[in-house]
Structure formats: C-alpha cells, structure tokens
Coordinates of C-alpha atoms in Angstrom, one line a residue:
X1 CA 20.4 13.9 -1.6
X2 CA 19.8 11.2 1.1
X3 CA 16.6 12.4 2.9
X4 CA 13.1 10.7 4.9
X5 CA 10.9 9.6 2.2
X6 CA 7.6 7.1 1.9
X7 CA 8.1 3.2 0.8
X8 CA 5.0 1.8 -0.3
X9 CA 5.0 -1.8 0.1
X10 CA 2.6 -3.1 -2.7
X11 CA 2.6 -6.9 -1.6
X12 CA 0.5 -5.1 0.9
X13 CA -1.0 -2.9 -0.5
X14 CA -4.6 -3.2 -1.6
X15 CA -5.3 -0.3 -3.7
X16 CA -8.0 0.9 -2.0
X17 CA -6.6 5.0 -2.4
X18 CA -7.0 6.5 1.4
X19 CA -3.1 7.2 1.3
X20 CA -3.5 8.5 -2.0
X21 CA -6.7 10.8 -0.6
X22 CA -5.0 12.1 2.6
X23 CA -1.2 12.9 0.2
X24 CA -2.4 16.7 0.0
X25 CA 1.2 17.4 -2.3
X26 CA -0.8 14.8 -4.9
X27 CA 3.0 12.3 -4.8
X28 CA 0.8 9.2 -4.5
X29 CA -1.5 7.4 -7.3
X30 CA -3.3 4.6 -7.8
X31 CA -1.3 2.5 -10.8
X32 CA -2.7 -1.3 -11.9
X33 CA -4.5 -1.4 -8.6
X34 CA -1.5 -0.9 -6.2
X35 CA -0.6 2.9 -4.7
X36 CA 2.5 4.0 -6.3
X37 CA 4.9 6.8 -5.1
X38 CA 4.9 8.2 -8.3
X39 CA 6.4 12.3 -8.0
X40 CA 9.0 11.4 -5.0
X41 CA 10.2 15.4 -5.2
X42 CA 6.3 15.9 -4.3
X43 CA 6.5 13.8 -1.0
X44 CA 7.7 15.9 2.0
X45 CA 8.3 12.9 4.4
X46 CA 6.0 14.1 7.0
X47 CA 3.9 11.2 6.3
X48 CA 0.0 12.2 6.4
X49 CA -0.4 9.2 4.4
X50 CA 0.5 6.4 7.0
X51 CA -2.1 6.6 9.6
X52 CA -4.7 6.3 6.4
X53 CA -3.3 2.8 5.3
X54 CA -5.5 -0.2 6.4
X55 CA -2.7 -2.8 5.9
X56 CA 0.5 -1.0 6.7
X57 CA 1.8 -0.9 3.7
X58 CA 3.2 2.4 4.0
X59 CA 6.9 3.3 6.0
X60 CA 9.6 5.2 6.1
X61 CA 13.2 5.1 5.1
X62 CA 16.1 7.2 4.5
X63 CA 17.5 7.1 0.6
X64 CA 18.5 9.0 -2.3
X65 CA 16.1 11.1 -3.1
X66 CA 15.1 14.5 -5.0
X67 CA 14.8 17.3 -2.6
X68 CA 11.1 18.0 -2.1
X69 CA 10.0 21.2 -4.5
X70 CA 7.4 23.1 -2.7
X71 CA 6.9 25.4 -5.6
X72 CA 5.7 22.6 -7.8
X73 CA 3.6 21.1 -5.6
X74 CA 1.9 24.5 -5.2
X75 CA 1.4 24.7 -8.8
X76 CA 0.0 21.2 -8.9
X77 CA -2.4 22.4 -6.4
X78 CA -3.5 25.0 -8.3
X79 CA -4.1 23.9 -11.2
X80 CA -5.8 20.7 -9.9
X81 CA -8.2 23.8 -8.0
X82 CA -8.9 25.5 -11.2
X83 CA -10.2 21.9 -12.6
X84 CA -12.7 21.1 -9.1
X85 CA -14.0 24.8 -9.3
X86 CA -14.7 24.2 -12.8
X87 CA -16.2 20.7 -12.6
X88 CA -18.4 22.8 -9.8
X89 CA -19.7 25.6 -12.2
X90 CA -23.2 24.6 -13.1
X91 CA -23.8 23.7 -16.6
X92 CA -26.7 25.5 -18.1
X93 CA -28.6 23.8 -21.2
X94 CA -28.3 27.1 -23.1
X95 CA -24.9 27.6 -22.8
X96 CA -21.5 26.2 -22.1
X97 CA -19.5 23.2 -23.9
X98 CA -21.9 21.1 -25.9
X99 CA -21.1 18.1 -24.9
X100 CA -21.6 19.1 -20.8
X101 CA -25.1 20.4 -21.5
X102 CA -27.5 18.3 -19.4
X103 CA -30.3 17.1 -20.8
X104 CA -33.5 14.4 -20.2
X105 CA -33.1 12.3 -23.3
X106 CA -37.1 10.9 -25.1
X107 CA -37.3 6.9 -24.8
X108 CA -39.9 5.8 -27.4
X109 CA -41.2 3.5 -24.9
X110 CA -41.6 3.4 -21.6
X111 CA -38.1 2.0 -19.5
X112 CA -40.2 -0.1 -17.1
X113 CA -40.9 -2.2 -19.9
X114 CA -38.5 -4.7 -20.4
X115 CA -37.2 -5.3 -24.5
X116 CA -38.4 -8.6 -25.9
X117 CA -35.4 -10.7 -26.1
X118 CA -35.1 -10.7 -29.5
X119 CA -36.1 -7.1 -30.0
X120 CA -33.1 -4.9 -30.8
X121 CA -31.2 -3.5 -28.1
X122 CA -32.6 -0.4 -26.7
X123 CA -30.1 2.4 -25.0
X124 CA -31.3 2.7 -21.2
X125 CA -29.8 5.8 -20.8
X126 CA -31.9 8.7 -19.4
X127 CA -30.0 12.1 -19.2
X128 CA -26.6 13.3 -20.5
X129 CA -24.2 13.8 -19.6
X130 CA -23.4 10.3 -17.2
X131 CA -19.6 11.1 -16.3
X132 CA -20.1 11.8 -12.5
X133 CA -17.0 14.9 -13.1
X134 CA -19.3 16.2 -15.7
X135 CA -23.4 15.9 -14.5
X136 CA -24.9 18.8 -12.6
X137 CA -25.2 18.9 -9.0
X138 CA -28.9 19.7 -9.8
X139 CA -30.9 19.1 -12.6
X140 CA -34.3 18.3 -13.5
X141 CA -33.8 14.8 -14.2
X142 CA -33.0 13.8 -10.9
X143 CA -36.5 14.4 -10.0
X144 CA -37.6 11.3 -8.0
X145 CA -35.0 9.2 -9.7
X146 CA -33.7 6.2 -9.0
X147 CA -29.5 6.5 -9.1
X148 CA -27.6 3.9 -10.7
X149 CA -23.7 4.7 -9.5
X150 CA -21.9 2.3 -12.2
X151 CA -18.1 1.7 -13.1
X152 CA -16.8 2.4 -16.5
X153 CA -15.8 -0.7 -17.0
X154 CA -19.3 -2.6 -16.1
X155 CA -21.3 -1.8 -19.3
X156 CA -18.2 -3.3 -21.2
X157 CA -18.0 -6.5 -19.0
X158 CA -21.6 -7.3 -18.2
X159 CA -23.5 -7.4 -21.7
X160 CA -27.2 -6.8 -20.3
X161 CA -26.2 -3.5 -18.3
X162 CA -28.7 -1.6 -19.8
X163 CA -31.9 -3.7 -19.3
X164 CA -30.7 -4.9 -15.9
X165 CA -29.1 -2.0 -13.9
X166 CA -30.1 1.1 -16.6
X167 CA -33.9 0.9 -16.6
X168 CA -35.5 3.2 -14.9
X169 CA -32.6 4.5 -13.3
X170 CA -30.4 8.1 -14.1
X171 CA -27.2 6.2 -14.6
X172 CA -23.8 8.0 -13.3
X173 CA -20.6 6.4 -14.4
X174 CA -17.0 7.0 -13.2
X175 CA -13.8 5.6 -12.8
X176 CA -12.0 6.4 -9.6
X177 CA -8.4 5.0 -11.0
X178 CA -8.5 7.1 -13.3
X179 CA -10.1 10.4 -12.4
X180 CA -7.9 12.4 -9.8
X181 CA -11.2 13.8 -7.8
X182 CA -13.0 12.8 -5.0
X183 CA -16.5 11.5 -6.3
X184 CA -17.3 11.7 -2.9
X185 CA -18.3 15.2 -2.1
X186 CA -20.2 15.6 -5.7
X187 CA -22.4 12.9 -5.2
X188 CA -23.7 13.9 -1.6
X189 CA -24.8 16.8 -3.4
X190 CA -26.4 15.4 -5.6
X191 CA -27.9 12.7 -3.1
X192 CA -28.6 15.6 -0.8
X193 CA -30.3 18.6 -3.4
X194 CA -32.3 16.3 -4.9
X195 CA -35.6 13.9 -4.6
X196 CA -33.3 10.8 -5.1
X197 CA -35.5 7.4 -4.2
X198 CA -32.4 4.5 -4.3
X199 CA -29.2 4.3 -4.9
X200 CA -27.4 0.8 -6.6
X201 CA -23.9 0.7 -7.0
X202 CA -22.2 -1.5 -9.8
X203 CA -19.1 -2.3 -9.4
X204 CA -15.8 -4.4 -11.0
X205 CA -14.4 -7.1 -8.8
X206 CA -10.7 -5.5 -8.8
X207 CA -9.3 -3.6 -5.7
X208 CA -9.6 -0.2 -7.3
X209 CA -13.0 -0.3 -7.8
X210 CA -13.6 0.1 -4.8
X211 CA -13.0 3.5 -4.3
X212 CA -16.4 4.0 -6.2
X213 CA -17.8 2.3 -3.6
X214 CA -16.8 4.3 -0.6
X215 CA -17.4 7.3 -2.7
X216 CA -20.8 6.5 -3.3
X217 CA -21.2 5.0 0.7
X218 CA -19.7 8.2 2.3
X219 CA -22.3 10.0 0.2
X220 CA -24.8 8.1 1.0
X221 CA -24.2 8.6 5.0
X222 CA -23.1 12.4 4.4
X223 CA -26.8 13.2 2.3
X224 CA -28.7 12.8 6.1
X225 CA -31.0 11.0 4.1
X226 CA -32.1 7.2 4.6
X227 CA -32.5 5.5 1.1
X228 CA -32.9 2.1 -0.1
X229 CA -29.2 1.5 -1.4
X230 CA -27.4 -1.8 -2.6
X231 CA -24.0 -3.1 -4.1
X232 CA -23.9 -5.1 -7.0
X233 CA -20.4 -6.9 -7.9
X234 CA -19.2 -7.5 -11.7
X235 CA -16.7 -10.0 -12.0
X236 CA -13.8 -9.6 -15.1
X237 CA -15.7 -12.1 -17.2
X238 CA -19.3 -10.9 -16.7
X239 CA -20.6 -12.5 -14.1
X240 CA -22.6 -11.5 -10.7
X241 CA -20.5 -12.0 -8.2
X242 CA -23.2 -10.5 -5.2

C-alpha cells in the first residue's frame, strides 16, 4: 500500500539515537552508527521522531509501504516491558542467576597502588557484575565509590584500561548500540541511592558512543547531586583523544 512513512537521511544523520529514543513503536535502530528504519510496518507516520533529530535527517514521504500492525508493535512492547521490569528486580547474592549475583571481589593488594611495569597485569575490576543492564541499583560496593562509566569497546582498544581508568574505581560497562535500553534512568539511580564520589566516562571516538555519554550526563543532572565528573575519549587505534 502507498501510505506516509519516515525517510531517514543517513548522509545526515549522526547516529546519536534521540529519533530512535522518542520511536515508542521501537521501528528505528541504531545500525553501523547511522539510524535505520529497520521494521517499516512498526512506523505509524505520525512522526514523534522528527522534532528529536539535531540535523534534520528525518522526513516524510508517501511510498510503498506495509500497513502499520498495531498488534505487533504491542507485543514488541511487551515483551521489551517484561525485559526493563526484569533488569529492575534486585539481584540478591543468595539467590537468583549466578552469574547476576553482585559481589565486592578481594584485590591482593591495594588498587591505589599502581603495578610495576613489568609486574604481571593485575585485573582492576572491583565488583561483578560490570554490565550497567545487569549491576544493582544498590549494592554495597558502591559505598563511597568512585564510578568509572566505560564503553565495551575501550578495554579492547586502549591496552592500559585497567591501571589507568579501573583503579580505584567500580567500573560499569555498556554498549548503547547494542543494548535496546535507556542506560539513562538506571544510572541516576544508581548516582542518586548511593554515596557515589566521581564519575569518569570513557568513551570510543565513533558517533554511537555517544549515546553512553548523554546517558551518563542526563544522569548525572537527574541525581540532584554535584560530583566531580569528566569525559575521556578513546580513539579506534588506542589513543587519548581528550
């Protein structure tokens, strides 16, 4: 059927996700970097996604299209509810998946201490779990800690991550191409609920990272609280860029 649907310009486009955000039918992702109209029966041409777009990238036009299926996008929506209220159920060390119990985790040493450089590597990591869908809300750990908001991809392109960014620090990772959440919300709880003392922010260079950024900035300005905060960029071949 010919009907009013999106066109997402990409030479415009600069991946940074608000259309994608504000599509409440879930017909827009994030692909490579670029915002994609990827389920075109999920878009109902009403358009809540334009007046998000910071470039423009996003107009209307009139094509062959499938009709828009309210039913599915229904469904979509609740299953994608089931997932947030179970990513908000609190995960108890006694109980629940193994692998989502949180936990402090014993350094031999303390992590202010810097390894010698020609001492083995030594993990940095000081609570599990670090995938920002999976950590509590509240936990212990959080106790006075110093928040290290990193990228997925940062411990793979910038070799010294750990003595650098991870000591010290309760280390949070995400990727915000590639998880279908809002990181936002969780980590203003988190900011919020807890004695937090900084927050740094590593990030990749590419356009989609930085939807971990605004994640972590809205948080930051929704907590009510005034922290010591800073952004630090990775480029692709391990370099600071900032």
């Amino acid at each position: 059927m010919i009907r009013k649907i999106i066109h997402i310009d990409e030479e415009k486009c600069n991946g940074c996700g608000l259309c994608a955000e504000a599509c409440h039918e879930g017909a827009i992702d994030i692909v490579d970097g670029k915002a994609k109209l990827m389920r075109e029966n999920f878009c109902d041409g009403f358009g809540d996604c334009l007046p998000n777009c910071p470039t423009g990238a996003i107009t209307f036009e009139e094509r062959e299209a499938p009709a828009y299926d309210e039913a599915a996008v229904k469904e979509s929506q609740r299953k994608k509810a089931i997932v947030e209220a179970v990513r908000q159920m609190p995960h108890h060390p006694g109980g629940g998946c193994p692998g989502s119990k949180y936990m402090s985790l014993a350094k031999d040493e303390p992590d202010e201490v810097a390894a010698p450089a020609a001492a083995k590597p030594v993990s940095r990591l000081r609570q599990w779990p670090c995938q920002i869908k999976l950590v509590p809300t509240r936990a212990p750990f959080y106790d006075g800690a110093k928040l290290l908001i990193a990228a997925d991809c940062t411990a793979y392109a910038y070799a010294n991550l750990h003595e650098d960014f991870m000591r010290g620090k309760i280390t949070l990772i995400g990727c915000p191409k590639l998880d279908s959440v809002d990181y936002s919300e969780k980590l203003t709880e988190i900011i919020r609920d807890n004695d937090i003392q900084s927050v740094t922010i590593v990030r990749m260079e590419v356009p989609c990272c930085g939807g971990l950024q605004r994640a972590a900035e809205t948080a930051l300005r929704n907590s009510g609280k005034f922290l010591p905060w800073q952004v630090v960029t990775i480029s692709r071949d391990g370099r600071i860029l900032d």
